[in-house]
């Protein structure tokens, strides 16, 4: 199967509603599992960065729904590649959050600090992908 990878950044609509990220993750994990899409979502309370990977058609379909979602705006695609290795095969949607975020640890999410994120990433993650997450963290609001 040819795997495509898409990464975008966006800005959450403020103020962020209670339970918004939990609701997004619940939908994302269910739908992505049906579509054979996996990836990782980072959120610092202000901006999102999300990596989606899977069959091209499915990744683009999910991204089209995401673009139309009014819980965020200013969606900018920053990576679009095809014929790549899937990096997060076990993660229907992993999640990392900023230290100020209220989500508890566990259940497939972890705090958004550089060391902990790097440690939580699957060990074989492509250096270019790792670099993207590191870049996001270096400008993350709460990092
Ligand atoms: C930051 C963010 C990330 C999202 N990630 C996903 C995702 O990975 N997969 C997904 O199916 N929906 C995701 N969604 C939700 C979609 O925007 C959309 O609400 C959902 O797919 C349902 O779409 P539908 O009503 O067209 O079926 C995300 C939304 C936001 C705001």
PDB file of N, CA, C and O and ligand atoms in Angstrom, residues 8 10 24 27-28 31-32 41 48 50 52 62 65-66 69 71-72 93, ligand 1:
ATOM      1  N   UNK A   8      -0.098  19.503   8.991  1.00  0.00           N
ATOM      2  CA  UNK A   8      -0.579  20.884   8.917  1.00  0.00           C
ATOM      3  C   UNK A   8      -0.459  21.527  10.297  1.00  0.00           C
ATOM      4  O   UNK A   8      -0.310  20.840  11.313  1.00  0.00           O
ATOM      5  N   UNK A  10      -2.490  24.753  12.585  1.00  0.00           N
ATOM      6  CA  UNK A  10      -3.706  25.564  12.606  1.00  0.00           C
ATOM      7  C   UNK A  10      -3.807  26.270  13.950  1.00  0.00           C
ATOM      8  O   UNK A  10      -3.009  26.012  14.860  1.00  0.00           O
ATOM      9  N   UNK A  24     -12.584  15.992  19.905  1.00  0.00           N
ATOM     10  CA  UNK A  24     -11.866  15.833  18.625  1.00  0.00           C
ATOM     11  C   UNK A  24     -11.185  14.471  18.573  1.00  0.00           C
ATOM     12  O   UNK A  24     -11.272  13.740  17.584  1.00  0.00           O
ATOM     13  N   UNK A  27     -13.642  11.450  18.064  1.00  0.00           N
ATOM     14  CA  UNK A  27     -14.055  11.321  16.654  1.00  0.00           C
ATOM     15  C   UNK A  27     -12.881  10.849  15.810  1.00  0.00           C
ATOM     16  O   UNK A  27     -13.014   9.948  14.978  1.00  0.00           O
ATOM     17  N   UNK A  28     -11.736  11.501  16.009  1.00  0.00           N
ATOM     18  CA  UNK A  28     -10.572  11.207  15.171  1.00  0.00           C
ATOM     19  C   UNK A  28     -10.186   9.733  15.272  1.00  0.00           C
ATOM     20  O   UNK A  28      -9.957   9.068  14.259  1.00  0.00           O
ATOM     21  N   UNK A  31     -12.880   7.457  13.511  1.00  0.00           N
ATOM     22  CA  UNK A  31     -12.901   7.588  12.051  1.00  0.00           C
ATOM     23  C   UNK A  31     -11.594   7.153  11.416  1.00  0.00           C
ATOM     24  O   UNK A  31     -11.582   6.518  10.364  1.00  0.00           O
ATOM     25  N   UNK A  32     -10.491   7.495  12.051  1.00  0.00           N
ATOM     26  CA  UNK A  32      -9.197   7.133  11.478  1.00  0.00           C
ATOM     27  C   UNK A  32      -9.018   5.619  11.447  1.00  0.00           C
ATOM     28  O   UNK A  32      -8.471   5.076  10.482  1.00  0.00           O
ATOM     29  N   UNK A  41      -1.331  14.266  17.015  1.00  0.00           N
ATOM     30  CA  UNK A  41      -1.844  15.630  17.163  1.00  0.00           C
ATOM     31  C   UNK A  41      -1.128  16.299  18.335  1.00  0.00           C
ATOM     32  O   UNK A  41      -1.080  15.727  19.429  1.00  0.00           O
ATOM     33  N   UNK A  48      -2.439  23.994  16.818  1.00  0.00           N
ATOM     34  CA  UNK A  48      -2.346  22.549  16.596  1.00  0.00           C
ATOM     35  C   UNK A  48      -1.245  22.274  15.581  1.00  0.00           C
ATOM     36  O   UNK A  48      -0.999  23.083  14.677  1.00  0.00           O
ATOM     37  N   UNK A  50      -0.660  18.637  13.364  1.00  0.00           N
ATOM     38  CA  UNK A  50      -1.127  17.257  13.235  1.00  0.00           C
ATOM     39  C   UNK A  50      -0.471  16.587  12.053  1.00  0.00           C
ATOM     40  O   UNK A  50      -0.347  17.173  10.977  1.00  0.00           O
ATOM     41  N   UNK A  52      -0.956  13.289   9.662  1.00  0.00           N
ATOM     42  CA  UNK A  52      -1.890  12.249   9.224  1.00  0.00           C
ATOM     43  C   UNK A  52      -1.147  11.376   8.227  1.00  0.00           C
ATOM     44  O   UNK A  52      -0.421  11.896   7.363  1.00  0.00           O
ATOM     45  N   UNK A  62      -9.895  12.906   5.146  1.00  0.00           N
ATOM     46  CA  UNK A  62      -9.872  13.355   6.540  1.00  0.00           C
ATOM     47  C   UNK A  62      -9.460  14.833   6.583  1.00  0.00           C
ATOM     48  O   UNK A  62     -10.071  15.635   7.291  1.00  0.00           O
ATOM     49  N   UNK A  65     -12.263  17.215   5.778  1.00  0.00           N
ATOM     50  CA  UNK A  65     -13.185  17.403   6.911  1.00  0.00           C
ATOM     51  C   UNK A  65     -12.552  18.344   7.933  1.00  0.00           C
ATOM     52  O   UNK A  65     -13.214  19.229   8.490  1.00  0.00           O
ATOM     53  N   UNK A  66     -11.261  18.165   8.167  1.00  0.00           N
ATOM     54  CA  UNK A  66     -10.552  18.970   9.167  1.00  0.00           C
ATOM     55  C   UNK A  66     -10.539  20.450   8.766  1.00  0.00           C
ATOM     56  O   UNK A  66     -10.781  21.330   9.592  1.00  0.00           O
ATOM     57  N   UNK A  69     -13.642  22.333   9.641  1.00  0.00           N
ATOM     58  CA  UNK A  69     -14.027  22.297  11.062  1.00  0.00           C
ATOM     59  C   UNK A  69     -13.831  23.681  11.689  1.00  0.00           C
ATOM     60  O   UNK A  69     -12.711  24.206  11.698  1.00  0.00           O
ATOM     61  N   UNK A  71     -13.781  24.577  14.710  1.00  0.00           N
ATOM     62  CA  UNK A  71     -13.098  24.633  16.012  1.00  0.00           C
ATOM     63  C   UNK A  71     -11.668  25.158  15.875  1.00  0.00           C
ATOM     64  O   UNK A  71     -10.991  25.416  16.863  1.00  0.00           O
ATOM     65  N   UNK A  72     -11.224  25.306  14.645  1.00  0.00           N
ATOM     66  CA  UNK A  72      -9.919  25.923  14.406  1.00  0.00           C
ATOM     67  C   UNK A  72      -9.955  26.686  13.087  1.00  0.00           C
ATOM     68  O   UNK A  72     -10.939  26.628  12.344  1.00  0.00           O
ATOM     69  N   UNK A  93      -4.791   8.036  16.643  1.00  0.00           N
ATOM     70  CA  UNK A  93      -4.397   9.447  16.736  1.00  0.00           C
ATOM     71  C   UNK A  93      -3.750   9.658  18.101  1.00  0.00           C
ATOM     72  O   UNK A  93      -4.429   9.723  19.126  1.00  0.00           O
TER      73      UNK A  93
HETATM   74  C1  LIG B   1      -7.461  19.956  15.249  1.00  0.00           C
HETATM   75  C2  LIG B   1      -8.420  18.942  14.707  1.00  0.00           C
HETATM   76  C3  LIG B   1      -7.967  17.663  14.403  1.00  0.00           C
HETATM   77  C4  LIG B   1      -8.836  16.700  13.879  1.00  0.00           C
HETATM   78  N1  LIG B   1      -8.363  15.462  13.554  1.00  0.00           N
HETATM   79  C5  LIG B   1      -9.187  14.564  12.976  1.00  0.00           C
HETATM   80  C6  LIG B   1      -8.703  13.300  12.553  1.00  0.00           C
HETATM   81  O1  LIG B   1      -7.534  12.953  12.705  1.00  0.00           O
HETATM   82  N2  LIG B   1      -9.596  12.441  11.982  1.00  0.00           N
HETATM   83  C7  LIG B   1     -10.907  12.758  11.805  1.00  0.00           C
HETATM   84  O2  LIG B   1     -11.667  11.941  11.271  1.00  0.00           O
HETATM   85  N3  LIG B   1     -11.388  13.930  12.210  1.00  0.00           N
HETATM   86  C8  LIG B   1     -10.566  14.848  12.792  1.00  0.00           C
HETATM   87  N4  LIG B   1     -11.062  16.047  13.197  1.00  0.00           N
HETATM   88  C9  LIG B   1     -12.514  16.248  13.165  1.00  0.00           C
HETATM   89  C10 LIG B   1     -12.982  16.609  11.783  1.00  0.00           C
HETATM   90  O3  LIG B   1     -12.729  17.983  11.586  1.00  0.00           O
HETATM   91  C11 LIG B   1     -14.485  16.341  11.640  1.00  0.00           C
HETATM   92  O4  LIG B   1     -15.192  16.982  12.664  1.00  0.00           O
HETATM   93  C12 LIG B   1     -14.790  14.871  11.717  1.00  0.00           C
HETATM   94  O5  LIG B   1     -13.958  14.140  10.851  1.00  0.00           O
HETATM   95  C13 LIG B   1     -16.245  14.590  11.341  1.00  0.00           C
HETATM   96  O6  LIG B   1     -16.437  15.000  10.022  1.00  0.00           O
HETATM   97  P1  LIG B   1     -17.808  14.774   9.267  1.00  0.00           P
HETATM   98  O7  LIG B   1     -18.838  15.475  10.112  1.00  0.00           O
HETATM   99  O8  LIG B   1     -17.585  15.395   7.941  1.00  0.00           O
HETATM  100  O9  LIG B   1     -18.020  13.293   9.220  1.00  0.00           O
HETATM  101  C14 LIG B   1     -10.200  17.028  13.701  1.00  0.00           C
HETATM  102  C15 LIG B   1     -10.644  18.326  14.012  1.00  0.00           C
HETATM  103  C16 LIG B   1      -9.776  19.273  14.503  1.00  0.00           C
HETATM  104  C17 LIG B   1     -10.279  20.645  14.836  1.00  0.00           C
END
